[in-house]
Short mmCIF file of C-alpha atoms in Angstrom, two decimals:
data_model
loop_
_atom_site.label_atom_id
_atom_site.label_comp_id
_atom_site.label_asym_id
_atom_site.label_seq_id
_atom_site.Cartn_x
_atom_site.Cartn_y
_atom_site.Cartn_z
CA UNK A 1 -65.90 150.84 67.38
CA UNK A 2 -68.10 153.93 67.06
CA UNK A 3 -70.50 155.37 69.63
CA UNK A 4 -73.63 157.24 68.51
CA UNK A 5 -74.57 160.24 70.65
CA UNK A 6 -76.86 162.25 68.37
CA UNK A 7 -80.25 160.99 69.56
CA UNK A 8 -81.77 164.49 69.46
CA UNK A 9 -81.27 164.47 65.69
CA UNK A 10 -82.79 161.03 65.19
CA UNK A 11 -83.10 157.73 67.01
CA UNK A 12 -81.76 154.43 65.62
CA UNK A 13 -84.67 152.20 64.67
CA UNK A 14 -85.55 149.67 67.37
CA UNK A 15 -85.83 146.00 66.27
CA UNK A 16 -89.51 145.96 67.26
CA UNK A 17 -90.16 148.93 64.96
CA UNK A 18 -88.29 147.34 62.05
CA UNK A 19 -90.38 144.20 62.44
CA UNK A 20 -93.64 146.18 62.57
CA UNK A 21 -92.70 148.15 59.42
CA UNK A 22 -91.63 144.96 57.61
CA UNK A 23 -94.89 143.24 58.51
CA UNK A 24 -96.92 146.22 57.31
CA UNK A 25 -95.09 146.24 53.98
CA UNK A 26 -95.71 142.52 53.55
CA UNK A 27 -99.34 142.33 54.65
CA UNK A 28 -100.81 145.85 54.73
CA UNK A 29 -99.68 147.43 51.47
CA UNK A 30 -103.25 148.13 50.32
CA UNK A 31 -105.32 151.31 50.23
CA UNK A 32 -106.89 151.62 53.72
CA UNK A 33 -110.12 152.85 52.12
CA UNK A 34 -110.53 149.64 50.13
CA UNK A 35 -112.40 146.48 51.16
CA UNK A 36 -109.87 143.78 50.18
CA UNK A 37 -107.63 142.12 52.75
CA UNK A 38 -104.47 144.21 52.40
CA UNK A 39 -106.55 147.38 52.59
CA UNK A 40 -108.47 146.27 55.68
CA UNK A 41 -105.17 145.34 57.33
CA UNK A 42 -103.74 148.79 56.51
CA UNK A 43 -106.80 150.49 58.02
CA UNK A 44 -106.49 148.33 61.15
CA UNK A 45 -102.81 149.25 61.58
CA UNK A 46 -103.52 152.97 61.16
CA UNK A 47 -106.35 152.75 63.70
CA UNK A 48 -104.12 150.93 66.19
CA UNK A 49 -101.32 153.46 65.69
CA UNK A 50 -103.76 156.31 66.27
CA UNK A 51 -104.90 154.74 69.54
CA UNK A 52 -101.31 154.13 70.67
CA UNK A 53 -100.33 157.73 70.03
CA UNK A 54 -103.39 159.03 71.83
CA UNK A 55 -102.60 156.83 74.83
CA UNK A 56 -99.00 158.03 74.85
CA UNK A 57 -99.92 161.71 75.12
CA UNK A 58 -103.19 161.48 77.08
CA UNK A 59 -105.34 162.52 74.13
CA UNK A 60 -108.23 161.08 72.10
CA UNK A 61 -107.69 158.98 68.95
CA UNK A 62 -109.97 161.24 66.92
CA UNK A 63 -107.71 164.22 67.70
CA UNK A 64 -104.59 162.61 66.17
CA UNK A 65 -103.64 164.00 62.74
CA UNK A 66 -100.94 162.14 60.81
CA UNK A 67 -98.54 164.20 58.70
CA UNK A 68 -95.28 163.44 56.89
CA UNK A 69 -93.26 164.71 59.87
CA UNK A 70 -92.74 167.38 62.50
CA UNK A 71 -92.03 170.15 60.00
CA UNK A 72 -95.33 169.66 58.18
CA UNK A 73 -97.16 169.38 61.51
CA UNK A 74 -95.77 172.69 62.78
CA UNK A 75 -96.62 174.41 59.50
CA UNK A 76 -100.14 172.97 59.63
CA UNK A 77 -100.68 174.40 63.12
CA UNK A 78 -99.53 177.88 62.09
CA UNK A 79 -101.76 178.03 59.02
CA UNK A 80 -104.72 176.55 60.89
CA UNK A 81 -104.41 179.27 63.54
CA UNK A 82 -104.35 181.96 60.85
CA UNK A 83 -107.47 180.50 59.23
CA UNK A 84 -109.22 180.32 62.60
CA UNK A 85 -108.40 183.99 63.17
CA UNK A 86 -109.80 185.05 59.78
CA UNK A 87 -112.95 182.97 60.24
CA UNK A 88 -113.49 184.46 63.69
CA UNK A 89 -113.32 187.96 62.21
CA UNK A 90 -115.78 187.06 59.47
CA UNK A 91 -118.27 185.63 61.95
CA UNK A 92 -118.05 188.73 64.10
CA UNK A 93 -118.62 191.21 61.27
CA UNK A 94 -121.91 193.02 61.82
CA UNK A 95 -122.42 194.85 58.54
CA UNK A 96 -121.89 194.05 54.87
CA UNK A 97 -118.36 194.16 53.55
CA UNK A 98 -115.65 192.31 51.70
CA UNK A 99 -114.45 189.77 54.26
CA UNK A 100 -111.49 188.81 52.06
CA UNK A 101 -109.93 192.21 52.77
CA UNK A 102 -109.34 192.50 56.53
CA UNK A 103 -109.78 195.89 58.07
CA UNK A 104 -106.74 197.90 59.12
CA UNK A 105 -105.22 196.49 62.28
CA UNK A 106 -106.57 192.96 61.88
CA UNK A 107 -103.44 191.25 60.58
CA UNK A 108 -103.03 188.16 62.77
CA UNK A 109 -100.21 188.14 65.30
CA UNK A 110 -98.24 185.08 66.45
CA UNK A 111 -95.90 184.79 69.44
CA UNK A 112 -93.01 182.34 69.66
CA UNK A 113 -89.56 182.21 71.23
CA UNK A 114 -86.22 183.04 69.66
CA UNK A 115 -84.93 179.48 70.14
CA UNK A 116 -87.58 177.57 68.18
CA UNK A 117 -86.91 174.93 65.56
CA UNK A 118 -86.62 176.18 61.98
CA UNK A 119 -89.95 174.52 61.14
CA UNK A 120 -91.61 177.21 63.29
CA UNK A 121 -89.22 180.12 62.82
CA UNK A 122 -88.88 180.03 59.02
CA UNK A 123 -92.60 179.88 58.09
CA UNK A 124 -93.30 182.74 60.50
CA UNK A 125 -90.52 184.83 58.95
CA UNK A 126 -91.99 184.08 55.51
CA UNK A 127 -95.52 185.06 56.57
CA UNK A 128 -94.21 188.33 58.01
CA UNK A 129 -92.28 189.06 54.83
CA UNK A 130 -95.43 188.45 52.75
CA UNK A 131 -97.50 190.68 55.04
CA UNK A 132 -99.78 187.79 56.00
CA UNK A 133 -98.97 187.84 59.70
CA UNK A 134 -97.06 189.69 62.38
CA UNK A 135 -94.76 187.78 64.73
CA UNK A 136 -92.93 188.40 67.97
CA UNK A 137 -89.90 186.25 68.82
CA UNK A 138 -89.62 186.45 72.60
CA UNK A 139 -85.98 186.23 73.83
CA UNK A 140 -85.27 183.46 76.29
CA UNK A 141 -83.88 184.42 79.68
CA UNK A 142 -80.10 184.25 79.91
CA UNK A 143 -80.58 183.18 83.54
CA UNK A 144 -82.97 180.27 83.00
CA UNK A 145 -82.68 179.51 79.29
CA UNK A 146 -86.50 179.55 79.22
CA UNK A 147 -89.08 181.65 77.44
CA UNK A 148 -90.52 183.17 80.62
CA UNK A 149 -94.32 183.22 80.91
CA UNK A 150 -94.49 186.89 81.90
CA UNK A 151 -92.33 187.85 78.91
CA UNK A 152 -94.67 185.99 76.55
CA UNK A 153 -97.82 187.53 78.04
CA UNK A 154 -96.27 191.00 77.92
CA UNK A 155 -96.28 190.98 74.10
CA UNK A 156 -99.87 189.76 73.61
CA UNK A 157 -101.91 192.04 71.33
CA UNK A 158 -105.64 192.22 70.52
CA UNK A 159 -104.77 190.50 67.23
CA UNK A 160 -102.74 187.65 68.78
CA UNK A 161 -104.08 184.31 67.56
CA UNK A 162 -101.35 181.78 68.42
CA UNK A 163 -98.60 181.22 70.96
CA UNK A 164 -96.14 178.51 69.90
CA UNK A 165 -93.45 177.57 72.44
CA UNK A 166 -91.46 174.32 72.20
CA UNK A 167 -91.71 171.93 75.14
CA UNK A 168 -87.97 171.22 75.25
CA UNK A 169 -85.15 172.81 73.31
CA UNK A 170 -83.28 170.50 70.99
CA UNK A 171 -79.86 172.04 71.68
CA UNK A 172 -79.84 172.95 75.37
CA UNK A 173 -82.47 170.47 76.54
CA UNK A 174 -84.14 173.21 78.60
CA UNK A 175 -87.80 172.41 79.35
CA UNK A 176 -90.15 175.35 78.82
CA UNK A 177 -92.98 176.32 81.25
CA UNK A 178 -95.72 175.36 78.78
CA UNK A 179 -98.28 174.18 81.35
CA UNK A 180 -98.12 177.45 83.29
CA UNK A 181 -98.28 179.42 80.05
CA UNK A 182 -101.41 177.55 78.95
CA UNK A 183 -103.13 178.20 82.28
CA UNK A 184 -102.38 181.91 82.08
CA UNK A 185 -103.60 182.14 78.49
CA UNK A 186 -106.81 180.28 79.34
CA UNK A 187 -107.54 182.91 81.99
CA UNK A 188 -106.67 185.66 79.52
CA UNK A 189 -108.97 184.14 76.88
CA UNK A 190 -111.92 184.41 79.27
CA UNK A 191 -111.29 188.14 79.58
CA UNK A 192 -110.79 188.51 75.82
CA UNK A 193 -114.07 186.73 75.08
CA UNK A 194 -115.93 189.17 77.32
CA UNK A 195 -114.80 192.10 75.15
CA UNK A 196 -115.09 190.35 71.79
CA UNK A 197 -111.40 189.64 71.15
CA UNK A 198 -110.37 186.43 69.35
CA UNK A 199 -109.21 183.41 71.29
CA UNK A 200 -105.47 182.74 71.54
CA UNK A 201 -104.53 179.17 70.62
CA UNK A 202 -101.54 177.47 72.26
CA UNK A 203 -99.16 175.09 70.49
CA UNK A 204 -96.10 173.22 71.71
CA UNK A 205 -93.58 171.28 69.65
CA UNK A 206 -92.93 168.26 71.90
CA UNK A 207 -90.72 166.33 69.46
CA UNK A 208 -87.70 166.36 71.78
CA UNK A 209 -89.61 165.38 74.93
CA UNK A 210 -91.17 162.16 73.63
CA UNK A 211 -89.39 159.15 75.11
CA UNK A 212 -87.36 161.30 77.51
CA UNK A 213 -90.06 162.53 79.87
CA UNK A 214 -93.77 162.55 80.64
CA UNK A 215 -95.98 164.17 77.98
CA UNK A 216 -99.69 164.62 78.69
CA UNK A 217 -101.69 166.99 76.52
CA UNK A 218 -104.30 167.47 79.26
CA UNK A 219 -101.71 168.48 81.84
CA UNK A 220 -100.02 170.78 79.33
CA UNK A 221 -103.38 172.36 78.47
CA UNK A 222 -102.41 173.09 74.86
CA UNK A 223 -104.62 173.19 71.79
CA UNK A 224 -101.98 171.63 69.54
CA UNK A 225 -99.11 169.25 70.30
CA UNK A 226 -96.51 168.18 67.74
CA UNK A 227 -94.76 164.83 68.12
CA UNK A 228 -92.69 162.88 65.61
CA UNK A 229 -93.05 159.30 64.43
CA UNK A 230 -89.44 158.20 64.75
CA UNK A 231 -89.69 158.20 68.56
CA UNK A 232 -91.56 154.75 68.55
CA UNK A 233 -94.88 155.24 70.44
CA UNK A 234 -95.64 151.79 71.93
CA UNK A 235 -92.12 151.41 73.34
CA UNK A 236 -92.32 154.91 74.81
CA UNK A 237 -95.71 154.32 76.42
CA UNK A 238 -94.50 151.17 78.16
CA UNK A 239 -90.98 152.21 79.08
CA UNK A 240 -90.61 155.99 79.26
CA UNK A 241 -89.89 156.07 83.01
CA UNK A 242 -87.13 153.46 82.67
CA UNK A 243 -85.76 155.23 79.60
CA UNK A 244 -85.70 158.56 81.42
CA UNK A 245 -83.93 157.17 84.50
CA UNK A 246 -81.33 155.36 82.39
CA UNK A 247 -80.60 158.34 80.14
CA UNK A 248 -80.30 160.73 83.08
CA UNK A 249 -77.82 158.41 84.78
CA UNK A 250 -75.69 158.13 81.63
CA UNK A 251 -75.89 161.88 80.88
CA UNK A 252 -74.88 162.81 84.43
CA UNK A 253 -72.02 160.32 84.28
CA UNK A 254 -70.92 161.89 80.98
CA UNK A 255 -70.81 165.39 82.46
CA UNK A 256 -68.94 164.18 85.54
CA UNK A 257 -66.38 162.38 83.39
CA UNK A 258 -65.90 165.43 81.17
CA UNK A 259 -65.22 167.68 84.16
CA UNK A 260 -62.88 165.14 85.74
CA UNK A 261 -60.97 164.37 82.54
CA UNK A 262 -60.47 167.93 81.34
CA UNK A 263 -59.35 170.65 83.70
CA UNK A 264 -62.55 172.07 85.16
CA UNK A 265 -61.89 175.53 83.75
CA UNK A 266 -61.67 174.03 80.25
CA UNK A 267 -65.19 172.57 80.26
CA UNK A 268 -68.21 174.86 80.03
CA UNK A 269 -71.59 173.11 80.40
CA UNK A 270 -73.81 175.19 78.13
CA UNK A 271 -77.09 173.51 79.07
CA UNK A 272 -77.10 174.04 82.83
CA UNK A 273 -79.24 177.00 83.91
CA UNK A 274 -80.29 177.95 87.43
CA UNK A 275 -83.81 176.86 88.34
CA UNK A 276 -84.59 175.18 85.01
CA UNK A 277 -85.37 171.58 84.22
CA UNK A 278 -83.83 169.99 81.16
CA UNK A 279 -84.08 166.86 79.07
CA UNK A 280 -82.61 163.80 80.73
CA UNK A 281 -80.39 162.93 77.78
CA UNK A 282 -78.85 166.19 76.57
CA UNK A 283 -75.37 167.51 77.30
CA UNK A 284 -74.29 170.66 75.46
CA UNK A 285 -70.75 171.65 76.39
CA UNK A 286 -67.70 173.48 75.12
CA UNK A 287 -64.04 172.62 75.54
CA UNK A 288 -62.71 176.13 76.07
CA UNK A 289 -59.57 177.16 74.22
CA UNK A 290 -58.31 178.47 70.88
CA UNK A 291 -58.64 176.22 67.87
CA UNK A 292 -61.10 173.87 69.60
CA UNK A 293 -64.21 174.71 67.61
CA UNK A 294 -66.78 171.93 67.91
CA UNK A 295 -66.56 170.94 64.26
CA UNK A 296 -62.75 170.68 64.43
CA UNK A 297 -62.89 168.51 67.54
CA UNK A 298 -65.44 166.17 65.95
CA UNK A 299 -63.32 165.89 62.80
CA UNK A 300 -60.49 164.40 64.89
CA UNK A 301 -62.72 161.99 66.80
CA UNK A 302 -62.44 158.34 65.80
CA UNK A 303 -65.19 156.92 68.01
CA UNK A 304 -67.78 159.63 68.67
CA UNK A 305 -70.69 160.24 66.30
CA UNK A 306 -72.36 163.50 67.35
CA UNK A 307 -73.06 167.05 66.17
CA UNK A 308 -72.26 170.62 67.07
CA UNK A 309 -75.95 171.51 67.42
CA UNK A 310 -79.27 171.09 65.67
CA UNK A 311 -79.16 168.93 62.55
CA UNK A 312 -81.00 171.64 60.59
CA UNK A 313 -78.05 174.01 61.18
CA UNK A 314 -75.34 171.58 60.13
CA UNK A 315 -74.28 173.68 57.14
CA UNK A 316 -73.28 176.75 59.15
CA UNK A 317 -69.60 175.89 59.52
CA UNK A 318 -67.89 177.32 62.59
CA UNK A 319 -70.53 179.97 63.22
CA UNK A 320 -71.85 179.45 66.75
CA UNK A 321 -75.40 178.38 67.39
CA UNK A 322 -77.83 181.29 67.51
CA UNK A 323 -79.72 179.38 70.20
CA UNK A 324 -76.68 179.28 72.50
CA UNK A 325 -75.96 182.95 71.85
CA UNK A 326 -79.61 183.76 72.65
CA UNK A 327 -79.16 181.94 75.97
CA UNK A 328 -76.23 184.20 76.88
CA UNK A 329 -73.37 181.82 76.07
CA UNK A 330 -70.30 183.92 75.06
CA UNK A 331 -69.41 183.83 71.36
CA UNK A 332 -66.02 182.11 71.75
CA UNK A 333 -67.53 179.49 74.07
CA UNK A 334 -70.56 178.85 71.82
CA UNK A 335 -68.22 178.41 68.85
CA UNK A 336 -66.65 175.40 70.57
CA UNK A 337 -69.96 173.76 71.48
CA UNK A 338 -70.72 170.09 71.07
CA UNK A 339 -74.14 168.56 71.63
CA UNK A 340 -74.08 165.00 72.89
CA UNK A 341 -77.48 163.36 73.29
CA UNK A 342 -77.64 159.85 74.68
CA UNK A 343 -80.33 157.23 74.17
CA UNK A 344 -81.87 154.17 75.73
CA UNK A 345 -79.00 151.98 74.48
CA UNK A 346 -76.11 154.25 75.56
CA UNK A 347 -73.99 152.85 78.39
CA UNK A 348 -71.43 154.19 80.85
CA UNK A 349 -68.85 152.16 78.94
CA UNK A 350 -69.79 154.14 75.82
CA UNK A 351 -69.23 157.34 77.79
CA UNK A 352 -65.73 156.22 78.82
CA UNK A 353 -64.86 155.55 75.18
CA UNK A 354 -66.25 158.92 74.06
CA UNK A 355 -64.41 160.93 76.72
CA UNK A 356 -61.15 159.16 75.85
CA UNK A 357 -61.80 159.92 72.17
CA UNK A 358 -62.43 163.60 72.91
CA UNK A 359 -59.24 163.83 74.93
CA UNK A 360 -57.14 162.42 72.10
CA UNK A 361 -58.84 164.73 69.60
CA UNK A 362 -58.10 167.80 71.72
CA UNK A 363 -54.51 166.65 72.33
CA UNK A 364 -54.02 166.25 68.58
CA UNK A 365 -55.41 169.72 67.85
CA UNK A 366 -53.22 171.24 70.56
CA UNK A 367 -50.19 169.46 69.10
CA UNK A 368 -50.99 170.67 65.57
CA UNK A 369 -51.19 174.24 66.86
CA UNK A 370 -47.89 174.07 68.79
CA UNK A 371 -44.89 175.81 67.11
#
């Protein structure tokens, strides 16, 4: 028997979702812009999906934009913000001039954190390299694991056009203070408008929060919100509170069992920070000791299916997660990290099997290392 605990990477497809997809392929394969039956059915399904997503996040159906996934959505937000900045400058120009050549000092500036997903970090690094934008990667606090609001506001410039801070980190599970940040930026935008400075847009990547906690775009106060399709919107809308309670119970049981089963000094819980909230399903921990790198431990596990960190960093071998290092986790501890993320179907019995599996894996590695 194997136990899947990598829900932050992707979620196994629910039977209801498989049935909906199968039905769409059978009956709604047509072009939604066409007038024949299969096309009308496709248009109806798209419209229903748009309404379901809007309901799930407290938005309006007309504000939902479908993309191929979270990576494309995050890229779309970044490039839209840059275009908005350029258009604002062109509208504000008083005299004649070549608007395609911005004046000195008008290169757009974007603020993000240093623990963002690669779909935000990499395009920003590329834009900076090409001279198309400037970017500030705000370090998260080693005390809270959060991108602190005051730290973000401290790096705002006259040319700042976008602040993009994830709602919850995919490795630590730490929930960022996005609502407070949006409120502060709204107040700042009123002052900027009075002196002719461009508006700062706010974006949050909420992919990890969907299905694990309450997400309401009005409460968050953001201009852009990214969510991902594989989190199953209708099920989430109906059941998110039950999902959250169940996953928190299983996650807490997992951490208690880890601490009880390994000597307490051998377990380091990497995702617990003072004063911060975190995702209900995420447990990032290290089994401290030589030769117990996360990848090596997983390789000896017979039951557990999990990862050492974000799926997009899976090729980095035994190098520790840059996100954990940014949060102040010591190098040798971060190197041993495992990220277990439970889901709506994970049980306490699964946890018992996983902890037993981890114990045998560690015992085997210790035995292999013994003279």
